[in-house]
Amino acid sequence: MKCIHFVLALMLISAMSCKGDGNKAKTQVMEEQGAIFPVKFSADSAYNYVKAQVDFGPRIPDSEGHAACKEYIVSQLRRFGADTIVEQNFTTANYLGTGMSLTNIMARYNPEQDDRILLVAHWDTRPWADADPDVNKRNTPVPGANDGASGVGVLLELARNFNEKSPEIGVDLLFVDGEDSGNSSSWGSSEETWCLGTQYWVKHMPYVAENTPRYGILLDMVGGIDAKFYREYLSQEYAENINDKVWGNASAAGYDKYFLNGVRGGITDDHIFINRAGIPCIDIIECSHPSTGSFSPVWHTVSDDMNHIDKATLKAVGQTVANTIYNEKISK
């Protein structure tokens, strides 16, 4: 991915979560009744969607892999019964001045509902493995299994769930392009070089006041092996109540070891621009790996491949988001 990490150790906040045999028994009963798991998120399916993207090769704008992946995402959304699919095509340039043809893809479920939730992932990949330990590989494109394909894979499996069991609330799935071609030399002066698709989308949002989403959830790097998801600092600042909701649902479903109640550094990511556009949005992202203090060791390297994707992590994230969506009720 593109992100820059800042506001590190000084921003740590931790919270205790209550666990015990009684709670486990309660969770088991609720699961059997369908209250905790209203649908079954399939990690196998999500994994296959991730692999399909990686098999296209790097999804760099204007590449063959990029074009093939776009058609794949759209075809899957059609297959999974999206009520509306919109392709938002535009041209721009990255920070090096290289022109890019980009496409944001948006699929809507229950479009007649004004009460809506927005789910977001980026589907492009980084053109350069600029963090690779081998300096000879730093101009090689990143495979983008975790950084890009994992979030898309989770959204596609959620689309399959929505097709089989419609949620009560309206849901918009947004696959943004041009996220990962930014300037990684410093975070402060280069924020605008990242998330180009999202920056374009927020200027052309398909909403009026009545149907603007209640909140958004961004999924970025959500398939890493033994990943731990802390509350990202800017998500906590903009949308603490949404973090509370999602992390609470994760705990209720038994995913405490993945969703940890501490705050870690703020990330330059798509959610920043969505928040500034007036939609409270959190970022589920692995941003405090024990070996790096920030992102996964394979971030922005040629090793971001299927060997580093964990079905158990995809399951924890996907089921948590599914439970969150299906627990939402329409305002009366």
GROMACS .gro file of C-alpha atoms in nm:
model
  332
    1MET     CA    1   0.000   0.000   0.000
    2LYS     CA    2   0.103   0.363   0.002
    3CYS     CA    3   0.056   0.465   0.353
    4ILE     CA    4   0.284   0.669   0.570
    5HIS     CA    5   0.307   0.598   0.940
    6PHE     CA    6   0.318   0.870   1.204
    7VAL     CA    7   0.220   0.955   1.565
    8LEU     CA    8   0.376   0.640   1.704
    9ALA     CA    9   0.438   0.525   2.060
   10LEU     CA   10   0.318   0.839   2.234
   11MET     CA   11  -0.036   0.778   2.107
   12LEU     CA   12  -0.081   0.432   2.254
   13ILE     CA   13  -0.407   0.371   2.437
   14SER     CA   14  -0.509   0.033   2.571
   15ALA     CA   15  -0.830  -0.109   2.705
   16MET     CA   16  -0.917  -0.429   2.883
   17SER     CA   17  -1.166  -0.667   2.726
   18CYS     CA   18  -1.371  -0.898   2.945
   19LYS     CA   19  -1.352  -1.266   2.871
   20GLY     CA   20  -1.455  -1.575   3.059
   21ASP     CA   21  -1.621  -1.912   3.030
   22GLY     CA   22  -1.964  -1.755   3.077
   23ASN     CA   23  -1.908  -1.518   2.789
   24LYS     CA   24  -1.782  -1.802   2.570
   25ALA     CA   25  -2.092  -2.005   2.645
   26LYS     CA   26  -2.314  -1.707   2.569
   27THR     CA   27  -2.134  -1.649   2.240
   28GLN     CA   28  -2.177  -2.013   2.143
   29VAL     CA   29  -2.552  -2.001   2.211
   30MET     CA   30  -2.594  -1.675   2.019
   31GLU     CA   31  -2.392  -1.815   1.729
   32GLU     CA   32  -2.617  -2.120   1.714
   33GLN     CA   33  -2.920  -1.889   1.708
   34GLY     CA   34  -2.774  -1.682   1.429
   35ALA     CA   35  -2.741  -1.365   1.635
   36ILE     CA   36  -2.362  -1.350   1.621
   37PHE     CA   37  -2.312  -1.498   1.275
   38PRO     CA   38  -2.613  -1.393   1.063
   39VAL     CA   39  -2.423  -1.513   0.755
   40LYS     CA   40  -2.117  -1.733   0.716
   41PHE     CA   41  -1.824  -1.546   0.570
   42SER     CA   42  -1.618  -1.796   0.373
   43ALA     CA   43  -1.243  -1.751   0.412
   44ASP     CA   44  -1.188  -2.002   0.132
   45SER     CA   45  -1.390  -1.791  -0.110
   46ALA     CA   46  -1.221  -1.469  -0.002
   47TYR     CA   47  -0.880  -1.633  -0.045
   48ASN     CA   48  -0.972  -1.743  -0.397
   49TYR     CA   49  -1.078  -1.387  -0.486
   50VAL     CA   50  -0.742  -1.261  -0.359
   51LYS     CA   51  -0.556  -1.522  -0.563
   52ALA     CA   52  -0.753  -1.442  -0.878
   53GLN     CA   53  -0.637  -1.081  -0.856
   54VAL     CA   54  -0.275  -1.173  -0.791
   55ASP     CA   55  -0.284  -1.412  -1.088
   56PHE     CA   56  -0.352  -1.115  -1.316
   57GLY     CA   57  -0.012  -0.978  -1.217
   58PRO     CA   58   0.048  -0.630  -1.074
   59ARG     CA   59  -0.260  -0.408  -1.112
   60ILE     CA   60  -0.071  -0.093  -1.207
   61PRO     CA   61  -0.289   0.164  -1.384
   62ASP     CA   62  -0.285   0.121  -1.764
   63SER     CA   63  -0.133  -0.229  -1.742
   64GLU     CA   64  -0.288  -0.551  -1.875
   65GLY     CA   65  -0.325  -0.681  -1.521
   66HIS     CA   66  -0.509  -0.365  -1.422
   67ALA     CA   67  -0.755  -0.396  -1.712
   68ALA     CA   68  -0.816  -0.765  -1.645
   69CYS     CA   69  -0.873  -0.707  -1.275
   70LYS     CA   70  -1.124  -0.432  -1.342
   71GLU     CA   71  -1.329  -0.666  -1.560
   72TYR     CA   72  -1.300  -0.938  -1.297
   73ILE     CA   73  -1.430  -0.718  -1.014
   74VAL     CA   74  -1.722  -0.594  -1.224
   75SER     CA   75  -1.810  -0.947  -1.339
   76GLN     CA   76  -1.811  -1.076  -0.981
   77LEU     CA   77  -2.034  -0.792  -0.867
   78ARG     CA   78  -2.278  -0.873  -1.147
   79ARG     CA   79  -2.261  -1.238  -1.050
   80PHE     CA   80  -2.343  -1.144  -0.691
   81GLY     CA   81  -2.651  -0.945  -0.780
   82ALA     CA   82  -2.545  -0.586  -0.718
   83ASP     CA   83  -2.845  -0.364  -0.788
   84THR     CA   84  -2.631  -0.094  -0.947
   85ILE     CA   85  -2.270  -0.097  -1.068
   86VAL     CA   86  -2.106   0.232  -1.160
   87GLU     CA   87  -1.762   0.267  -1.320
   88GLN     CA   88  -1.616   0.611  -1.260
   89ASN     CA   89  -1.344   0.663  -1.523
   90PHE     CA   90  -1.103   0.955  -1.511
   91THR     CA   91  -0.745   1.048  -1.592
   92THR     CA   92  -0.485   1.203  -1.365
   93ALA     CA   93  -0.109   1.189  -1.304
   94ASN     CA   94   0.101   1.052  -1.021
   95TYR     CA   95   0.351   1.265  -0.832
   96LEU     CA   96   0.617   1.188  -1.094
   97GLY     CA   97   0.398   1.337  -1.364
   98THR     CA   98   0.311   1.002  -1.523
   99GLY     CA   99  -0.041   1.005  -1.666
  100MET     CA  100  -0.282   0.737  -1.543
  101SER     CA  101  -0.625   0.618  -1.652
  102LEU     CA  102  -0.814   0.521  -1.337
  103THR     CA  103  -1.148   0.361  -1.258
  104ASN     CA  104  -1.339   0.365  -0.931
  105ILE     CA  105  -1.600   0.088  -0.915
  106MET     CA  106  -1.908   0.124  -0.696
  107ALA     CA  107  -2.173  -0.143  -0.637
  108ARG     CA  108  -2.494  -0.077  -0.451
  109TYR     CA  109  -2.717  -0.314  -0.254
  110ASN     CA  110  -3.066  -0.201  -0.151
  111PRO     CA  111  -3.033   0.130  -0.337
  112GLU     CA  112  -3.383   0.234  -0.234
  113GLN     CA  113  -3.274   0.258   0.130
  114ASP     CA  114  -3.158   0.599   0.249
  115ASP     CA  115  -2.990   0.441   0.555
  116ARG     CA  116  -2.658   0.325   0.410
  117ILE     CA  117  -2.311   0.198   0.502
  118LEU     CA  118  -2.002   0.244   0.283
  119LEU     CA  119  -1.736  -0.029   0.253
  120VAL     CA  120  -1.410   0.059   0.077
  121ALA     CA  121  -1.091  -0.108  -0.052
  122HIS     CA  122  -0.833  -0.010  -0.312
  123TRP     CA  123  -0.773  -0.244  -0.605
  124ASP     CA  124  -0.456  -0.103  -0.764
  125THR     CA  125  -0.103  -0.206  -0.667
  126ARG     CA  126   0.219  -0.016  -0.612
  127PRO     CA  127   0.437   0.020  -0.925
  128TRP     CA  128   0.763  -0.002  -0.729
  129ALA     CA  129   0.878  -0.231  -0.448
  130ASP     CA  130   1.059   0.063  -0.291
  131ALA     CA  131   1.076  -0.099   0.055
  132ASP     CA  132   1.227  -0.427  -0.067
  133PRO     CA  133   1.543  -0.526   0.122
  134ASP     CA  134   1.706  -0.607  -0.213
  135VAL     CA  135   1.789  -0.272  -0.372
  136ASN     CA  136   1.797  -0.441  -0.714
  137LYS     CA  137   1.424  -0.516  -0.686
  138ARG     CA  138   1.303  -0.174  -0.581
  139ASN     CA  139   1.185  -0.081  -0.931
  140THR     CA  140   0.990  -0.408  -0.959
  141PRO     CA  141   0.610  -0.389  -0.929
  142VAL     CA  142   0.455  -0.520  -0.608
  143PRO     CA  143   0.233  -0.832  -0.641
  144GLY     CA  144  -0.012  -0.673  -0.396
  145ALA     CA  145  -0.166  -0.982  -0.238
  146ASN     CA  146  -0.215  -0.818   0.100
  147ASP     CA  147  -0.181  -0.455  -0.007
  148GLY     CA  148  -0.481  -0.426  -0.230
  149ALA     CA  149  -0.613  -0.773  -0.312
  150SER     CA  150  -0.698  -0.874   0.046
  151GLY     CA  151  -0.944  -0.589   0.100
  152VAL     CA  152  -1.103  -0.649  -0.240
  153GLY     CA  153  -1.130  -1.021  -0.168
  154VAL     CA  154  -1.317  -0.952   0.155
  155LEU     CA  155  -1.556  -0.710  -0.019
  156LEU     CA  156  -1.631  -0.962  -0.294
  157GLU     CA  157  -1.716  -1.231  -0.042
  158LEU     CA  158  -1.939  -0.982   0.139
  159ALA     CA  159  -2.111  -0.914  -0.194
  160ARG     CA  160  -2.180  -1.286  -0.223
  161ASN     CA  161  -2.328  -1.279   0.128
  162PHE     CA  162  -2.546  -0.980   0.042
  163ASN     CA  163  -2.677  -1.161  -0.265
  164GLU     CA  164  -2.772  -1.468  -0.062
  165LYS     CA  165  -2.914  -1.279   0.238
  166SER     CA  166  -3.000  -0.915   0.189
  167PRO     CA  167  -2.906  -0.691   0.483
  168GLU     CA  168  -3.175  -0.460   0.617
  169ILE     CA  169  -2.967  -0.151   0.552
  170GLY     CA  170  -2.835  -0.022   0.221
  171VAL     CA  171  -2.470  -0.099   0.145
  172ASP     CA  172  -2.232   0.060  -0.104
  173LEU     CA  173  -1.913  -0.124  -0.199
  174LEU     CA  174  -1.647   0.112  -0.330
  175PHE     CA  175  -1.334  -0.019  -0.503
  176VAL     CA  176  -1.101   0.279  -0.541
  177ASP     CA  177  -0.815   0.308  -0.788
  178GLY     CA  178  -0.487   0.498  -0.785
  179GLU     CA  179  -0.432   0.461  -0.412
  180ASP     CA  180  -0.080   0.326  -0.416
  181SER     CA  181   0.131   0.543  -0.648
  182GLY     CA  182   0.222   0.811  -0.396
  183ASN     CA  183   0.545   0.964  -0.273
  184SER     CA  184   0.682   0.767   0.023
  185SER     CA  185   0.978   0.993   0.094
  186SER     CA  186   0.788   1.188   0.361
  187TRP     CA  187   0.431   1.192   0.490
  188GLY     CA  188   0.376   1.556   0.572
  189SER     CA  189   0.411   1.717   0.230
  190SER     CA  190   0.295   1.428   0.013
  191GLU     CA  191  -0.049   1.335   0.147
  192GLU     CA  192  -0.220   1.448  -0.173
  193THR     CA  193  -0.006   1.208  -0.383
  194TRP     CA  194  -0.187   0.906  -0.236
  195CYS     CA  195  -0.548   0.787  -0.268
  196LEU     CA  196  -0.605   0.957  -0.604
  197GLY     CA  197  -0.921   0.759  -0.674
  198THR     CA  198  -1.074   0.847  -0.340
  199GLN     CA  199  -0.983   1.213  -0.376
  200TYR     CA  200  -1.168   1.214  -0.708
  201TRP     CA  201  -1.464   1.018  -0.569
  202VAL     CA  202  -1.528   1.252  -0.276
  203LYS     CA  203  -1.560   1.540  -0.524
  204HIS     CA  204  -1.827   1.346  -0.716
  205MET     CA  205  -2.007   1.152  -0.443
  206PRO     CA  206  -2.343   1.006  -0.553
  207TYR     CA  207  -2.529   1.121  -0.242
  208VAL     CA  208  -2.766   1.385  -0.117
  209ALA     CA  209  -2.811   1.467   0.249
  210GLU     CA  210  -3.083   1.205   0.299
  211ASN     CA  211  -2.883   0.905   0.175
  212THR     CA  212  -2.528   0.992   0.277
  213PRO     CA  213  -2.386   0.681   0.450
  214ARG     CA  214  -2.398   0.669   0.827
  215TYR     CA  215  -2.034   0.564   0.825
  216GLY     CA  216  -1.766   0.392   0.622
  217ILE     CA  217  -1.523   0.106   0.683
  218LEU     CA  218  -1.198   0.093   0.486
  219LEU     CA  219  -1.023  -0.244   0.453
  220ASP     CA  220  -0.650  -0.224   0.379
  221MET     CA  221  -0.395  -0.503   0.427
  222VAL     CA  222  -0.643  -0.733   0.601
  223GLY     CA  223  -0.500  -1.073   0.504
  224GLY     CA  224  -0.158  -1.090   0.668
  225ILE     CA  225  -0.038  -1.393   0.863
  226ASP     CA  226  -0.129  -1.357   1.233
  227ALA     CA  227  -0.222  -0.993   1.172
  228LYS     CA  228  -0.320  -0.776   1.467
  229PHE     CA  229  -0.555  -0.485   1.410
  230TYR     CA  230  -0.528  -0.194   1.649
  231ARG     CA  231  -0.753   0.108   1.636
  232GLU     CA  232  -0.588   0.342   1.388
  233TYR     CA  233  -0.530   0.684   1.542
  234LEU     CA  234  -0.717   0.900   1.289
  235SER     CA  235  -1.009   0.656   1.283
  236GLN     CA  236  -1.030   0.700   1.658
  237GLU     CA  237  -1.021   1.078   1.621
  238TYR     CA  238  -1.285   1.097   1.348
  239ALA     CA  239  -1.511   0.799   1.427
  240GLU     CA  240  -1.446   0.655   1.772
  241ASN     CA  241  -1.803   0.528   1.798
  242ILE     CA  242  -1.761   0.327   1.476
  243ASN     CA  243  -1.439   0.176   1.609
  244ASP     CA  244  -1.631   0.086   1.925
  245LYS     CA  245  -1.901  -0.081   1.718
  246VAL     CA  246  -1.665  -0.284   1.498
  247TRP     CA  247  -1.422  -0.386   1.772
  248GLY     CA  248  -1.719  -0.479   1.991
  249ASN     CA  249  -1.859  -0.703   1.720
  250ALA     CA  250  -1.516  -0.863   1.675
  251SER     CA  251  -1.496  -0.937   2.047
  252ALA     CA  252  -1.849  -1.078   2.057
  253ALA     CA  253  -1.759  -1.316   1.775
  254GLY     CA  254  -1.441  -1.434   1.947
  255TYR     CA  255  -1.184  -1.243   1.741
  256ASP     CA  256  -1.014  -1.060   2.027
  257LYS     CA  257  -0.673  -1.191   1.928
  258TYR     CA  258  -0.704  -1.011   1.592
  259PHE     CA  259  -0.881  -0.690   1.701
  260LEU     CA  260  -0.684  -0.540   1.989
  261ASN     CA  261  -0.815  -0.251   2.198
  262GLY     CA  262  -0.522  -0.015   2.170
  263VAL     CA  263  -0.457   0.284   1.946
  264ARG     CA  264  -0.163   0.299   1.707
  265GLY     CA  265  -0.024   0.560   1.470
  266GLY     CA  266  -0.228   0.754   1.217
  267ILE     CA  267  -0.214   0.645   0.854
  268THR     CA  268  -0.241   0.841   0.532
  269ASP     CA  269  -0.510   0.632   0.367
  270ASP     CA  270  -0.841   0.660   0.183
  271HIS     CA  271  -1.039   0.709   0.503
  272ILE     CA  272  -0.882   1.051   0.562
  273PHE     CA  273  -1.044   1.198   0.252
  274ILE     CA  274  -1.377   1.025   0.319
  275ASN     CA  275  -1.384   1.166   0.671
  276ARG     CA  276  -1.309   1.514   0.542
  277ALA     CA  277  -1.598   1.476   0.299
  278GLY     CA  278  -1.837   1.430   0.593
  279ILE     CA  279  -1.869   1.051   0.618
  280PRO     CA  280  -1.722   0.912   0.944
  281CYS     CA  281  -1.488   0.636   0.831
  282ILE     CA  282  -1.251   0.397   1.006
  283ASP     CA  283  -0.954   0.207   0.868
  284ILE     CA  284  -0.908  -0.161   0.950
  285ILE     CA  285  -0.538  -0.198   0.874
  286GLU     CA  286  -0.240  -0.385   1.010
  287CYS     CA  287  -0.020  -0.095   1.117
  288SER     CA  288   0.175  -0.220   1.421
  289HIS     CA  289   0.358  -0.537   1.322
  290PRO     CA  290   0.590  -0.651   1.604
  291SER     CA  291   0.893  -0.686   1.376
  292THR     CA  292   0.864  -0.344   1.212
  293GLY     CA  293   0.661  -0.128   1.448
  294SER     CA  294   0.443  -0.033   1.152
  295PHE     CA  295   0.337  -0.236   0.848
  296SER     CA  296   0.398  -0.601   0.761
  297PRO     CA  297   0.756  -0.689   0.665
  298VAL     CA  298   0.637  -0.764   0.309
  299TRP     CA  299   0.479  -0.418   0.264
  300HIS     CA  300   0.595  -0.256  -0.060
  301THR     CA  301   0.818  -0.554  -0.141
  302VAL     CA  302   0.813  -0.826  -0.406
  303SER     CA  303   0.723  -1.070  -0.126
  304ASP     CA  304   0.369  -0.935  -0.090
  305ASP     CA  305   0.238  -1.254  -0.247
  306MET     CA  306   0.000  -1.541  -0.171
  307ASN     CA  307   0.256  -1.706   0.057
  308HIS     CA  308   0.182  -1.430   0.306
  309ILE     CA  309  -0.199  -1.445   0.302
  310ASP     CA  310  -0.376  -1.608   0.597
  311LYS     CA  311  -0.729  -1.743   0.558
  312ALA     CA  312  -0.786  -1.710   0.933
  313THR     CA  313  -0.716  -1.337   0.917
  314LEU     CA  314  -0.950  -1.293   0.619
  315LYS     CA  315  -1.217  -1.479   0.816
  316ALA     CA  316  -1.178  -1.265   1.128
  317VAL     CA  317  -1.203  -0.940   0.935
  318GLY     CA  318  -1.474  -1.049   0.694
  319GLN     CA  319  -1.698  -1.204   0.958
  320THR     CA  320  -1.660  -0.901   1.183
  321VAL     CA  321  -1.762  -0.662   0.905
  322ALA     CA  322  -2.048  -0.891   0.800
  323ASN     CA  323  -2.179  -0.902   1.157
  324THR     CA  324  -2.154  -0.524   1.177
  325ILE     CA  325  -2.357  -0.475   0.859
  326TYR     CA  326  -2.627  -0.729   0.943
  327ASN     CA  327  -2.671  -0.583   1.291
  328GLU     CA  328  -2.761  -0.241   1.148
  329LYS     CA  329  -3.129  -0.146   1.148
  330ILE     CA  330  -3.316   0.105   0.937
  331SER     CA  331  -3.418   0.425   1.113
  332LYS     CA  332  -3.792   0.447   1.168
   0.00000   0.00000   0.00000
